[in-house]
PDB file of C-alpha atoms and ligand atoms in Angstrom:
ATOM      1  CA  UNK A  19       4.103 -23.509 -12.366  1.00  0.00           C
ATOM      2  CA  UNK A  20       1.686 -20.890 -11.051  1.00  0.00           C
ATOM      3  CA  UNK A  21       2.767 -17.458 -12.217  1.00  0.00           C
ATOM      4  CA  UNK A  22       1.018 -15.072  -9.854  1.00  0.00           C
ATOM      5  CA  UNK A  23       1.157 -11.281  -9.918  1.00  0.00           C
ATOM      6  CA  UNK A  24       0.194  -8.825  -7.176  1.00  0.00           C
ATOM      7  CA  UNK A  25      -1.286  -5.882  -9.049  1.00  0.00           C
ATOM      8  CA  UNK A  26      -4.017  -5.244  -6.493  1.00  0.00           C
ATOM      9  CA  UNK A  27      -5.252  -6.962  -3.333  1.00  0.00           C
ATOM     10  CA  UNK A  28      -7.821  -8.684  -5.544  1.00  0.00           C
ATOM     11  CA  UNK A  29      -5.026 -10.984  -6.716  1.00  0.00           C
ATOM     12  CA  UNK A  30      -5.186 -12.709  -3.306  1.00  0.00           C
ATOM     13  CA  UNK A  31      -7.926 -14.696  -1.634  1.00  0.00           C
ATOM     14  CA  UNK A  32      -8.884 -13.735   1.930  1.00  0.00           C
ATOM     15  CA  UNK A  33      -7.124 -16.851   3.122  1.00  0.00           C
ATOM     16  CA  UNK A  34      -3.907 -16.063   1.229  1.00  0.00           C
ATOM     17  CA  UNK A  35      -3.940 -12.496   2.511  1.00  0.00           C
ATOM     18  CA  UNK A  36      -4.285 -13.722   6.076  1.00  0.00           C
ATOM     19  CA  UNK A  37      -1.441 -16.226   5.601  1.00  0.00           C
ATOM     20  CA  UNK A  38       0.863 -13.504   4.240  1.00  0.00           C
ATOM     21  CA  UNK A  39       0.075 -11.244   7.226  1.00  0.00           C
ATOM     22  CA  UNK A  40       0.748 -14.091   9.686  1.00  0.00           C
ATOM     23  CA  UNK A  41       4.022 -14.900   7.934  1.00  0.00           C
ATOM     24  CA  UNK A  42       5.023 -11.202   7.990  1.00  0.00           C
ATOM     25  CA  UNK A  43       4.490 -11.141  11.762  1.00  0.00           C
ATOM     26  CA  UNK A  44       6.704 -14.242  12.134  1.00  0.00           C
ATOM     27  CA  UNK A  45       9.422 -12.801   9.865  1.00  0.00           C
ATOM     28  CA  UNK A  46       9.418  -9.618  11.951  1.00  0.00           C
ATOM     29  CA  UNK A  47       9.860 -11.575  15.189  1.00  0.00           C
ATOM     30  CA  UNK A  48      12.669 -13.641  13.647  1.00  0.00           C
ATOM     31  CA  UNK A  49      14.486 -10.525  12.429  1.00  0.00           C
ATOM     32  CA  UNK A  50      14.103  -8.812  15.807  1.00  0.00           C
ATOM     33  CA  UNK A  51      15.474 -11.968  17.476  1.00  0.00           C
ATOM     34  CA  UNK A  52      18.492 -11.975  15.172  1.00  0.00           C
ATOM     35  CA  UNK A  53      17.389 -15.099  13.303  1.00  0.00           C
ATOM     36  CA  UNK A  54      17.963 -14.736   9.570  1.00  0.00           C
ATOM     37  CA  UNK A  55      17.658 -17.335   6.837  1.00  0.00           C
ATOM     38  CA  UNK A  56      18.366 -16.958   3.130  1.00  0.00           C
ATOM     39  CA  UNK A  57      15.426 -18.596   1.309  1.00  0.00           C
ATOM     40  CA  UNK A  58      15.836 -16.317  -1.709  1.00  0.00           C
ATOM     41  CA  UNK A  59      19.591 -16.856  -2.111  1.00  0.00           C
ATOM     42  CA  UNK A  60      20.728 -15.845  -5.623  1.00  0.00           C
ATOM     43  CA  UNK A  61      17.277 -14.448  -6.428  1.00  0.00           C
ATOM     44  CA  UNK A  62      17.161 -11.010  -8.028  1.00  0.00           C
ATOM     45  CA  UNK A  63      14.416  -8.415  -7.638  1.00  0.00           C
ATOM     46  CA  UNK A  64      14.042  -5.810 -10.394  1.00  0.00           C
ATOM     47  CA  UNK A  65      12.733  -2.515  -8.982  1.00  0.00           C
ATOM     48  CA  UNK A  66      11.287  -0.071 -11.509  1.00  0.00           C
ATOM     49  CA  UNK A  67      10.544   3.367 -10.095  1.00  0.00           C
ATOM     50  CA  UNK A  68       8.848   5.947 -12.317  1.00  0.00           C
ATOM     51  CA  UNK A  69       7.905   7.972  -9.210  1.00  0.00           C
ATOM     52  CA  UNK A  70       9.841   8.930  -6.062  1.00  0.00           C
ATOM     53  CA  UNK A  71      10.022   6.691  -2.989  1.00  0.00           C
ATOM     54  CA  UNK A  72      11.700   6.313   0.371  1.00  0.00           C
ATOM     55  CA  UNK A  73       9.835   3.510   2.187  1.00  0.00           C
ATOM     56  CA  UNK A  74       9.106   1.325  -0.826  1.00  0.00           C
ATOM     57  CA  UNK A  75      12.640   1.374  -2.163  1.00  0.00           C
ATOM     58  CA  UNK A  76      14.314   0.808   1.192  1.00  0.00           C
ATOM     59  CA  UNK A  77      11.878  -1.909   2.294  1.00  0.00           C
ATOM     60  CA  UNK A  78      12.110  -3.926  -0.929  1.00  0.00           C
ATOM     61  CA  UNK A  79      15.868  -3.551  -1.237  1.00  0.00           C
ATOM     62  CA  UNK A  80      16.563  -4.319   2.432  1.00  0.00           C
ATOM     63  CA  UNK A  81      13.984  -7.128   2.411  1.00  0.00           C
ATOM     64  CA  UNK A  82      15.561  -8.848  -0.568  1.00  0.00           C
ATOM     65  CA  UNK A  83      19.036  -8.562   0.997  1.00  0.00           C
ATOM     66  CA  UNK A  84      17.717 -10.042   4.266  1.00  0.00           C
ATOM     67  CA  UNK A  85      16.252 -12.989   2.356  1.00  0.00           C
ATOM     68  CA  UNK A  86      19.629 -13.670   0.763  1.00  0.00           C
ATOM     69  CA  UNK A  87      18.917 -12.153  -2.655  1.00  0.00           C
ATOM     70  CA  UNK A  88      19.698  -8.841  -4.281  1.00  0.00           C
ATOM     71  CA  UNK A  89      17.839  -5.993  -5.940  1.00  0.00           C
ATOM     72  CA  UNK A  90      18.449  -3.758  -8.950  1.00  0.00           C
ATOM     73  CA  UNK A  91      17.091  -0.197  -8.897  1.00  0.00           C
ATOM     74  CA  UNK A  92      15.878   0.907 -12.329  1.00  0.00           C
ATOM     75  CA  UNK A  93      14.679   4.420 -13.088  1.00  0.00           C
ATOM     76  CA  UNK A  94      13.423   5.774 -16.418  1.00  0.00           C
ATOM     77  CA  UNK A  95      16.150   8.438 -16.245  1.00  0.00           C
ATOM     78  CA  UNK A  96      18.922   5.978 -16.922  1.00  0.00           C
ATOM     79  CA  UNK A  97      17.233   3.015 -18.607  1.00  0.00           C
ATOM     80  CA  UNK A  98      15.597   2.645 -22.014  1.00  0.00           C
ATOM     81  CA  UNK A  99      12.227   2.802 -20.219  1.00  0.00           C
ATOM     82  CA  UNK A 100      12.577   6.585 -20.285  1.00  0.00           C
ATOM     83  CA  UNK A 101      13.450   6.604 -23.986  1.00  0.00           C
ATOM     84  CA  UNK A 102      10.303   4.943 -25.227  1.00  0.00           C
ATOM     85  CA  UNK A 103      11.192   1.238 -25.377  1.00  0.00           C
ATOM     86  CA  UNK A 104       7.802  -0.510 -25.376  1.00  0.00           C
ATOM     87  CA  UNK A 105       6.741  -1.662 -21.917  1.00  0.00           C
ATOM     88  CA  UNK A 106       6.119  -5.217 -23.207  1.00  0.00           C
ATOM     89  CA  UNK A 107       9.656  -5.420 -24.626  1.00  0.00           C
ATOM     90  CA  UNK A 108      11.090  -4.158 -21.336  1.00  0.00           C
ATOM     91  CA  UNK A 109       9.025  -6.746 -19.462  1.00  0.00           C
ATOM     92  CA  UNK A 110      10.195  -9.620 -21.629  1.00  0.00           C
ATOM     93  CA  UNK A 111      13.852  -8.644 -21.246  1.00  0.00           C
ATOM     94  CA  UNK A 112      13.862  -7.721 -17.530  1.00  0.00           C
ATOM     95  CA  UNK A 113      11.897 -10.828 -16.558  1.00  0.00           C
ATOM     96  CA  UNK A 114      14.390 -13.107 -18.360  1.00  0.00           C
ATOM     97  CA  UNK A 115      17.136 -11.810 -16.061  1.00  0.00           C
ATOM     98  CA  UNK A 116      15.330 -11.457 -12.733  1.00  0.00           C
ATOM     99  CA  UNK A 117      13.172 -13.657 -10.494  1.00  0.00           C
ATOM    100  CA  UNK A 118      10.590 -11.075  -9.460  1.00  0.00           C
ATOM    101  CA  UNK A 119       9.846  -7.460 -10.384  1.00  0.00           C
ATOM    102  CA  UNK A 120       8.223  -4.559  -8.562  1.00  0.00           C
ATOM    103  CA  UNK A 121       6.970  -1.457 -10.337  1.00  0.00           C
ATOM    104  CA  UNK A 122       5.938   2.002  -9.162  1.00  0.00           C
ATOM    105  CA  UNK A 123       4.358   3.886 -12.024  1.00  0.00           C
ATOM    106  CA  UNK A 124       1.506   6.148 -13.131  1.00  0.00           C
ATOM    107  CA  UNK A 125      -1.364   4.494 -15.031  1.00  0.00           C
ATOM    108  CA  UNK A 126      -2.486   1.086 -13.775  1.00  0.00           C
ATOM    109  CA  UNK A 127      -2.583  -0.070 -17.404  1.00  0.00           C
ATOM    110  CA  UNK A 128       1.228   0.218 -17.517  1.00  0.00           C
ATOM    111  CA  UNK A 129       1.708  -2.404 -14.803  1.00  0.00           C
ATOM    112  CA  UNK A 130      -0.994  -4.604 -16.356  1.00  0.00           C
ATOM    113  CA  UNK A 131       0.830  -4.480 -19.696  1.00  0.00           C
ATOM    114  CA  UNK A 132       4.155  -5.226 -18.024  1.00  0.00           C
ATOM    115  CA  UNK A 133       2.676  -8.174 -16.118  1.00  0.00           C
ATOM    116  CA  UNK A 134       1.033  -9.621 -19.212  1.00  0.00           C
ATOM    117  CA  UNK A 135       4.442  -9.840 -20.928  1.00  0.00           C
ATOM    118  CA  UNK A 136       6.468 -10.846 -17.856  1.00  0.00           C
ATOM    119  CA  UNK A 137       7.668 -14.401 -17.198  1.00  0.00           C
ATOM    120  CA  UNK A 138       8.154 -13.662 -13.456  1.00  0.00           C
ATOM    121  CA  UNK A 139       5.811 -12.337 -10.732  1.00  0.00           C
ATOM    122  CA  UNK A 140       5.115  -8.601 -10.848  1.00  0.00           C
ATOM    123  CA  UNK A 141       4.298  -6.567  -7.730  1.00  0.00           C
ATOM    124  CA  UNK A 142       2.450  -3.248  -7.735  1.00  0.00           C
ATOM    125  CA  UNK A 143       4.557  -0.861  -5.669  1.00  0.00           C
ATOM    126  CA  UNK A 144       2.009   1.944  -6.321  1.00  0.00           C
ATOM    127  CA  UNK A 145       0.093   3.059  -9.357  1.00  0.00           C
ATOM    128  CA  UNK A 146      -2.335   5.960  -9.725  1.00  0.00           C
ATOM    129  CA  UNK A 147      -5.099   3.437  -8.914  1.00  0.00           C
ATOM    130  CA  UNK A 148      -3.809   1.174  -6.131  1.00  0.00           C
ATOM    131  CA  UNK A 149      -1.116   0.800  -3.445  1.00  0.00           C
ATOM    132  CA  UNK A 150      -1.669  -2.787  -2.261  1.00  0.00           C
ATOM    133  CA  UNK A 151       1.754  -3.283  -0.595  1.00  0.00           C
ATOM    134  CA  UNK A 152       0.898  -0.462   1.801  1.00  0.00           C
ATOM    135  CA  UNK A 153      -2.295  -2.267   2.789  1.00  0.00           C
ATOM    136  CA  UNK A 154      -0.354  -5.426   3.640  1.00  0.00           C
ATOM    137  CA  UNK A 155       1.660  -3.312   6.087  1.00  0.00           C
ATOM    138  CA  UNK A 156      -1.427  -1.487   7.401  1.00  0.00           C
ATOM    139  CA  UNK A 157      -3.317  -4.728   8.056  1.00  0.00           C
ATOM    140  CA  UNK A 158      -0.270  -6.262   9.754  1.00  0.00           C
ATOM    141  CA  UNK A 159       0.019  -3.171  11.951  1.00  0.00           C
ATOM    142  CA  UNK A 160      -3.622  -3.290  12.992  1.00  0.00           C
ATOM    143  CA  UNK A 161      -3.378  -7.018  13.761  1.00  0.00           C
ATOM    144  CA  UNK A 162      -0.286  -6.443  15.906  1.00  0.00           C
ATOM    145  CA  UNK A 163      -1.842  -3.597  17.872  1.00  0.00           C
ATOM    146  CA  UNK A 164      -5.503  -4.582  18.101  1.00  0.00           C
ATOM    147  CA  UNK A 165      -5.992  -8.083  16.646  1.00  0.00           C
ATOM    148  CA  UNK A 166      -8.109  -9.090  13.664  1.00  0.00           C
ATOM    149  CA  UNK A 167      -9.788  -6.244  11.736  1.00  0.00           C
ATOM    150  CA  UNK A 168     -12.747  -8.528  10.924  1.00  0.00           C
ATOM    151  CA  UNK A 169     -15.974  -6.874  12.055  1.00  0.00           C
ATOM    152  CA  UNK A 170     -14.239  -3.557  12.865  1.00  0.00           C
ATOM    153  CA  UNK A 171     -15.039  -0.138  11.462  1.00  0.00           C
ATOM    154  CA  UNK A 172     -12.383   1.772   9.534  1.00  0.00           C
ATOM    155  CA  UNK A 173     -12.661   5.431   8.493  1.00  0.00           C
ATOM    156  CA  UNK A 174     -10.847   6.813   5.473  1.00  0.00           C
ATOM    157  CA  UNK A 175     -10.708  10.617   5.577  1.00  0.00           C
ATOM    158  CA  UNK A 176      -9.462  12.498   2.521  1.00  0.00           C
ATOM    159  CA  UNK A 177      -8.864  11.823  -1.139  1.00  0.00           C
ATOM    160  CA  UNK A 178     -10.569   8.945  -2.963  1.00  0.00           C
ATOM    161  CA  UNK A 179      -7.142   7.975  -4.289  1.00  0.00           C
ATOM    162  CA  UNK A 180      -4.935   4.894  -4.795  1.00  0.00           C
ATOM    163  CA  UNK A 181      -4.693   4.288  -1.033  1.00  0.00           C
ATOM    164  CA  UNK A 182      -8.446   4.677  -0.603  1.00  0.00           C
ATOM    165  CA  UNK A 183      -9.060   2.152  -3.396  1.00  0.00           C
ATOM    166  CA  UNK A 184      -6.750  -0.359  -1.718  1.00  0.00           C
ATOM    167  CA  UNK A 185      -8.543   0.179   1.602  1.00  0.00           C
ATOM    168  CA  UNK A 186     -11.788  -0.628  -0.210  1.00  0.00           C
ATOM    169  CA  UNK A 187     -10.411  -3.933  -1.495  1.00  0.00           C
ATOM    170  CA  UNK A 188      -9.049  -4.680   1.987  1.00  0.00           C
ATOM    171  CA  UNK A 189     -12.485  -4.050   3.514  1.00  0.00           C
ATOM    172  CA  UNK A 190     -13.994  -6.845   1.414  1.00  0.00           C
ATOM    173  CA  UNK A 191     -11.110  -9.294   1.921  1.00  0.00           C
ATOM    174  CA  UNK A 192     -10.788  -8.665   5.682  1.00  0.00           C
ATOM    175  CA  UNK A 193     -14.512  -8.109   6.277  1.00  0.00           C
ATOM    176  CA  UNK A 194     -14.358  -4.719   7.930  1.00  0.00           C
ATOM    177  CA  UNK A 195     -16.736  -1.827   7.365  1.00  0.00           C
ATOM    178  CA  UNK A 196     -15.076   1.109   5.562  1.00  0.00           C
ATOM    179  CA  UNK A 197     -16.584   4.593   5.948  1.00  0.00           C
ATOM    180  CA  UNK A 198     -15.037   7.036   3.481  1.00  0.00           C
ATOM    181  CA  UNK A 199     -15.304  10.832   3.864  1.00  0.00           C
ATOM    182  CA  UNK A 200     -14.010  12.926   0.990  1.00  0.00           C
ATOM    183  CA  UNK A 201     -14.772  16.388  -0.399  1.00  0.00           C
ATOM    184  CA  UNK A 202     -17.337  16.491  -3.222  1.00  0.00           C
ATOM    185  CA  UNK A 203     -15.527  15.879  -6.487  1.00  0.00           C
ATOM    186  CA  UNK A 204     -12.799  13.737  -4.881  1.00  0.00           C
ATOM    187  CA  UNK A 205     -14.771  10.507  -4.462  1.00  0.00           C
ATOM    188  CA  UNK A 206     -13.146   7.132  -5.156  1.00  0.00           C
ATOM    189  CA  UNK A 207     -13.579   5.413  -8.505  1.00  0.00           C
ATOM    190  CA  UNK A 208     -17.195   4.297  -8.968  1.00  0.00           C
ATOM    191  CA  UNK A 209     -16.195   0.866 -10.268  1.00  0.00           C
ATOM    192  CA  UNK A 210     -14.094   0.131  -7.175  1.00  0.00           C
ATOM    193  CA  UNK A 211     -16.997   1.315  -4.985  1.00  0.00           C
ATOM    194  CA  UNK A 212     -19.330  -1.026  -6.880  1.00  0.00           C
ATOM    195  CA  UNK A 213     -16.956  -4.010  -6.500  1.00  0.00           C
ATOM    196  CA  UNK A 214     -16.833  -3.502  -2.725  1.00  0.00           C
ATOM    197  CA  UNK A 215     -20.280  -2.043  -2.147  1.00  0.00           C
ATOM    198  CA  UNK A 216     -21.275  -4.453   0.625  1.00  0.00           C
ATOM    199  CA  UNK A 217     -18.378  -3.195   2.766  1.00  0.00           C
ATOM    200  CA  UNK A 218     -17.972   0.453   1.801  1.00  0.00           C
ATOM    201  CA  UNK A 219     -19.918   3.703   2.208  1.00  0.00           C
ATOM    202  CA  UNK A 220     -18.985   7.156   0.939  1.00  0.00           C
ATOM    203  CA  UNK A 221     -19.966  10.488   2.540  1.00  0.00           C
ATOM    204  CA  UNK A 222     -18.679  14.054   2.618  1.00  0.00           C
ATOM    205  CA  UNK A 223     -18.493  14.553   6.365  1.00  0.00           C
ATOM    206  CA  UNK A 224     -15.352  13.499   8.327  1.00  0.00           C
ATOM    207  CA  UNK A 225     -17.260  13.430  11.674  1.00  0.00           C
ATOM    208  CA  UNK A 226     -19.826  11.043  10.214  1.00  0.00           C
ATOM    209  CA  UNK A 227     -17.133   8.706   8.874  1.00  0.00           C
ATOM    210  CA  UNK A 228     -15.042   8.701  12.047  1.00  0.00           C
ATOM    211  CA  UNK A 229     -17.921   8.201  14.495  1.00  0.00           C
ATOM    212  CA  UNK A 230     -17.634   4.652  15.838  1.00  0.00           C
ATOM    213  CA  UNK A 231     -14.382   3.924  13.980  1.00  0.00           C
ATOM    214  CA  UNK A 232     -11.702   1.613  15.388  1.00  0.00           C
ATOM    215  CA  UNK A 233      -9.072   2.651  12.844  1.00  0.00           C
ATOM    216  CA  UNK A 234      -8.739   5.999  11.070  1.00  0.00           C
ATOM    217  CA  UNK A 235      -6.503   6.492   8.040  1.00  0.00           C
ATOM    218  CA  UNK A 236      -5.642   9.323   5.733  1.00  0.00           C
ATOM    219  CA  UNK A 237      -3.118  10.273   3.048  1.00  0.00           C
ATOM    220  CA  UNK A 238      -1.759  13.365   1.326  1.00  0.00           C
ATOM    221  CA  UNK A 239      -4.258  15.626  -0.407  1.00  0.00           C
ATOM    222  CA  UNK A 240      -2.203  15.800  -3.617  1.00  0.00           C
ATOM    223  CA  UNK A 241      -0.620  12.544  -4.749  1.00  0.00           C
ATOM    224  CA  UNK A 242       2.465  12.170  -6.897  1.00  0.00           C
ATOM    225  CA  UNK A 243       1.603  13.474 -10.340  1.00  0.00           C
ATOM    226  CA  UNK A 244      -0.966  15.971  -8.950  1.00  0.00           C
ATOM    227  CA  UNK A 245       1.537  18.574  -7.758  1.00  0.00           C
ATOM    228  CA  UNK A 246      -0.004  21.275  -9.973  1.00  0.00           C
ATOM    229  CA  UNK A 247      -3.331  20.808  -8.151  1.00  0.00           C
ATOM    230  CA  UNK A 248      -1.816  21.283  -4.678  1.00  0.00           C
ATOM    231  CA  UNK A 249      -3.154  24.792  -4.076  1.00  0.00           C
ATOM    232  CA  UNK A 250      -6.715  24.050  -5.146  1.00  0.00           C
ATOM    233  CA  UNK A 251      -6.727  20.789  -3.203  1.00  0.00           C
ATOM    234  CA  UNK A 252      -5.589  22.551   0.003  1.00  0.00           C
ATOM    235  CA  UNK A 253      -8.757  24.684  -0.289  1.00  0.00           C
ATOM    236  CA  UNK A 254     -11.078  21.767  -1.126  1.00  0.00           C
ATOM    237  CA  UNK A 255      -9.732  19.557   1.679  1.00  0.00           C
ATOM    238  CA  UNK A 256      -9.504  22.273   4.373  1.00  0.00           C
ATOM    239  CA  UNK A 257     -12.149  20.604   6.591  1.00  0.00           C
ATOM    240  CA  UNK A 258     -10.674  17.123   6.202  1.00  0.00           C
ATOM    241  CA  UNK A 259      -7.690  17.303   8.551  1.00  0.00           C
ATOM    242  CA  UNK A 260      -7.373  14.355  10.943  1.00  0.00           C
ATOM    243  CA  UNK A 261      -6.514  15.747  14.385  1.00  0.00           C
ATOM    244  CA  UNK A 262      -7.275  15.063  18.035  1.00  0.00           C
ATOM    245  CA  UNK A 263     -10.700  16.727  17.789  1.00  0.00           C
ATOM    246  CA  UNK A 264     -11.708  14.427  14.935  1.00  0.00           C
ATOM    247  CA  UNK A 265     -10.213  11.348  16.615  1.00  0.00           C
ATOM    248  CA  UNK A 266     -12.350  12.161  19.677  1.00  0.00           C
ATOM    249  CA  UNK A 267     -15.385  11.078  17.584  1.00  0.00           C
ATOM    250  CA  UNK A 268     -13.845   7.619  17.076  1.00  0.00           C
ATOM    251  CA  UNK A 269     -13.969   4.672  19.481  1.00  0.00           C
ATOM    252  CA  UNK A 270     -11.856   4.978  22.623  1.00  0.00           C
ATOM    253  CA  UNK A 271      -9.007   2.721  21.521  1.00  0.00           C
ATOM    254  CA  UNK A 272      -9.007   3.798  17.866  1.00  0.00           C
ATOM    255  CA  UNK A 273      -5.660   3.959  16.081  1.00  0.00           C
ATOM    256  CA  UNK A 274      -4.450   6.401  13.435  1.00  0.00           C
ATOM    257  CA  UNK A 275      -2.525   5.364  10.306  1.00  0.00           C
ATOM    258  CA  UNK A 276      -0.928   7.251   7.418  1.00  0.00           C
ATOM    259  CA  UNK A 277       1.134   5.637   4.657  1.00  0.00           C
ATOM    260  CA  UNK A 278       3.591   8.580   4.784  1.00  0.00           C
ATOM    261  CA  UNK A 279       5.123  10.899   3.748  1.00  0.00           C
ATOM    262  CA  UNK A 280       2.866  13.153   5.878  1.00  0.00           C
ATOM    263  CA  UNK A 281       2.190  16.852   5.437  1.00  0.00           C
ATOM    264  CA  UNK A 282       1.831  18.115   9.010  1.00  0.00           C
ATOM    265  CA  UNK A 283      -0.811  20.827   9.265  1.00  0.00           C
ATOM    266  CA  UNK A 284      -2.596  19.599   6.116  1.00  0.00           C
ATOM    267  CA  UNK A 285      -4.164  16.127   6.160  1.00  0.00           C
ATOM    268  CA  UNK A 286      -2.924  15.432   9.719  1.00  0.00           C
ATOM    269  CA  UNK A 287      -2.055  17.703  12.639  1.00  0.00           C
ATOM    270  CA  UNK A 288       1.533  17.506  13.894  1.00  0.00           C
ATOM    271  CA  UNK A 289       0.209  16.760  17.405  1.00  0.00           C
ATOM    272  CA  UNK A 290      -1.788  13.719  16.315  1.00  0.00           C
ATOM    273  CA  UNK A 291       0.951  12.316  14.097  1.00  0.00           C
ATOM    274  CA  UNK A 292       3.379  12.490  17.041  1.00  0.00           C
ATOM    275  CA  UNK A 293       0.920  11.118  19.626  1.00  0.00           C
ATOM    276  CA  UNK A 294       2.150   7.541  19.850  1.00  0.00           C
ATOM    277  CA  UNK A 295      -0.794   6.535  22.053  1.00  0.00           C
ATOM    278  CA  UNK A 296      -2.964   6.850  18.918  1.00  0.00           C
ATOM    279  CA  UNK A 297      -0.652   7.175  15.931  1.00  0.00           C
ATOM    280  CA  UNK A 298       1.038   3.925  14.894  1.00  0.00           C
ATOM    281  CA  UNK A 299       2.578   5.277  11.697  1.00  0.00           C
ATOM    282  CA  UNK A 300       6.179   4.272  12.505  1.00  0.00           C
ATOM    283  CA  UNK A 301       5.267   0.624  13.072  1.00  0.00           C
ATOM    284  CA  UNK A 302       3.159   0.887   9.923  1.00  0.00           C
ATOM    285  CA  UNK A 303       6.176   2.130   7.941  1.00  0.00           C
ATOM    286  CA  UNK A 304       8.457  -0.595   9.349  1.00  0.00           C
ATOM    287  CA  UNK A 305       5.921  -3.259   8.461  1.00  0.00           C
ATOM    288  CA  UNK A 306       6.400  -2.536   4.761  1.00  0.00           C
ATOM    289  CA  UNK A 307       9.660  -4.480   5.167  1.00  0.00           C
ATOM    290  CA  UNK A 308       8.165  -7.547   6.802  1.00  0.00           C
ATOM    291  CA  UNK A 309       4.950  -7.670   4.775  1.00  0.00           C
ATOM    292  CA  UNK A 310       6.746  -7.432   1.440  1.00  0.00           C
ATOM    293  CA  UNK A 311       9.226 -10.133   2.435  1.00  0.00           C
ATOM    294  CA  UNK A 312       6.256 -12.411   3.113  1.00  0.00           C
ATOM    295  CA  UNK A 313       4.686 -11.341  -0.205  1.00  0.00           C
ATOM    296  CA  UNK A 314       7.827 -12.060  -2.243  1.00  0.00           C
ATOM    297  CA  UNK A 315       8.208 -15.468  -0.590  1.00  0.00           C
ATOM    298  CA  UNK A 316       4.557 -16.240  -1.338  1.00  0.00           C
ATOM    299  CA  UNK A 317       4.811 -15.290  -5.030  1.00  0.00           C
ATOM    300  CA  UNK A 318       8.123 -17.115  -5.564  1.00  0.00           C
ATOM    301  CA  UNK A 319       6.843 -20.228  -3.765  1.00  0.00           C
ATOM    302  CA  UNK A 320       3.728 -20.208  -5.952  1.00  0.00           C
ATOM    303  CA  UNK A 321       6.030 -20.634  -8.980  1.00  0.00           C
ATOM    304  CA  UNK A 322       7.082 -24.017  -7.604  1.00  0.00           C
ATOM    305  CA  UNK A 323       3.479 -25.284  -7.517  1.00  0.00           C
TER     306      UNK A 323
HETATM  307  N1  LIG B  26       4.210   4.918   1.770  1.00  0.00           N
HETATM  308  C1  LIG B  26       5.044   4.840   0.723  1.00  0.00           C
HETATM  309  O1  LIG B  26       4.829   4.114  -0.239  1.00  0.00           O
HETATM  310  O2  LIG B  26       6.154   5.615   0.868  1.00  0.00           O
HETATM  311  P1  LIG B  26       7.236   5.939  -0.240  1.00  0.00           P
HETATM  312  O3  LIG B  26       6.577   6.819  -1.265  1.00  0.00           O
HETATM  313  O4  LIG B  26       8.337   6.665   0.503  1.00  0.00           O
HETATM  314  O5  LIG B  26       7.728   4.673  -0.863  1.00  0.00           O
HETATM  315  N1  LIG B  27      -1.395   8.724  -2.556  1.00  0.00           N
HETATM  316  C1  LIG B  27       0.033   8.918  -2.438  1.00  0.00           C
HETATM  317  C2  LIG B  27       0.665   7.789  -1.711  1.00  0.00           C
HETATM  318  C3  LIG B  27       2.150   7.942  -1.482  1.00  0.00           C
HETATM  319  C4  LIG B  27       2.771   6.756  -0.800  1.00  0.00           C
HETATM  320  C5  LIG B  27       0.627   9.087  -3.816  1.00  0.00           C
HETATM  321  O1  LIG B  27       0.217   8.367  -4.739  1.00  0.00           O
HETATM  322  O2  LIG B  27       1.508   9.950  -3.981  1.00  0.00           O
END
C-alpha cells in the first residue's frame, strides 16, 4: 500500500503531474458528454475548512458526488477541532472513518502534522504557504487553451504568497520560466525560490516580468488571514494591477489567470477580468472540479499499489 499525500506539488513527479492533468481533461470531456461512472462508490471525503471557500468546497463536494462517493464538511466552529483537540488525535480519528481528507488551514505545519498521523491520503486545499490544487486547475486550463506549458514564459504579478509559491513549484515540474514581480518586502519565501532557482526569477517591476510572457497570473493583495493589512497592502501594491496596458507588454496570444475571488480595480481591472479573449478565469475555476477528481482517483489508486 502506497499512502501518498498531496501537501504541495512537490509530492508529484513531473510524469505523475502530467498524467493527472491528462486524466482531468478526459474526465471533463466525459462529464460534458453525459458519461458518468462511479469509481469511488461508498468512498468518503473528509473536508476540513479553517478558512472560507466557494470554489474549493463546491468542487471537492461535487467531484466526490460525481465519482459515486460522498463528502463531509467539517469546520472548527462545530467540531472539536475548534476546541483544541490535538491535530494528531483529530487526524487519527477522522482518517479511520474516511477514505481521503482535504484540509484548508493556516500554517503549513498544521497539514503536515495532520498528514503524519493520518492513515488515508491528505490533500492540501490551501495553506498559508501553498495552494497546489489551484495549480492543477491552472495547468489544465493552459493546456486546454494553448497546449503544453513546457518552454513557455509565465509572469506572476503581485504578492509572493501561497499561489506564487505553487507557481514556482509548477515552473520546475512543467519546465516553464516563471518571472515574478512583487513590491519590495512582499517577495516569495527564499527557500522556495532556492528550490526552484533554475526556473524562477524575482523582480520588482511588473512590465519587466510581463514582457515576453505567454501566461500572466495574479491573486489578491491581502490573503485570508491578512485582512488587517488590507489598507497598507493597497498602497504597496498600487502599481501592480494587471490590466490591458500591462497585458500589452506580453506576447500576442498571452492568457490571463486568477484563482479567484478577484478584487476588481485592485489586482486586476474589471475590463481585463471580463475580456474573455484574454481572461480564462471561468474555465480555470471550473477546472478545479475536474483536476481534483483526477487527483483523488490518483491518490486512492496509489493505495492499491
Ligand atoms: N480559488 C479558490 O481556492 O477559491 P475558494 O477560496 O473560493 O475556494
Ligand atoms: N492567496 C489567496 C488565495 C485564495 C484562493 C488566499 O490565501 O486567501
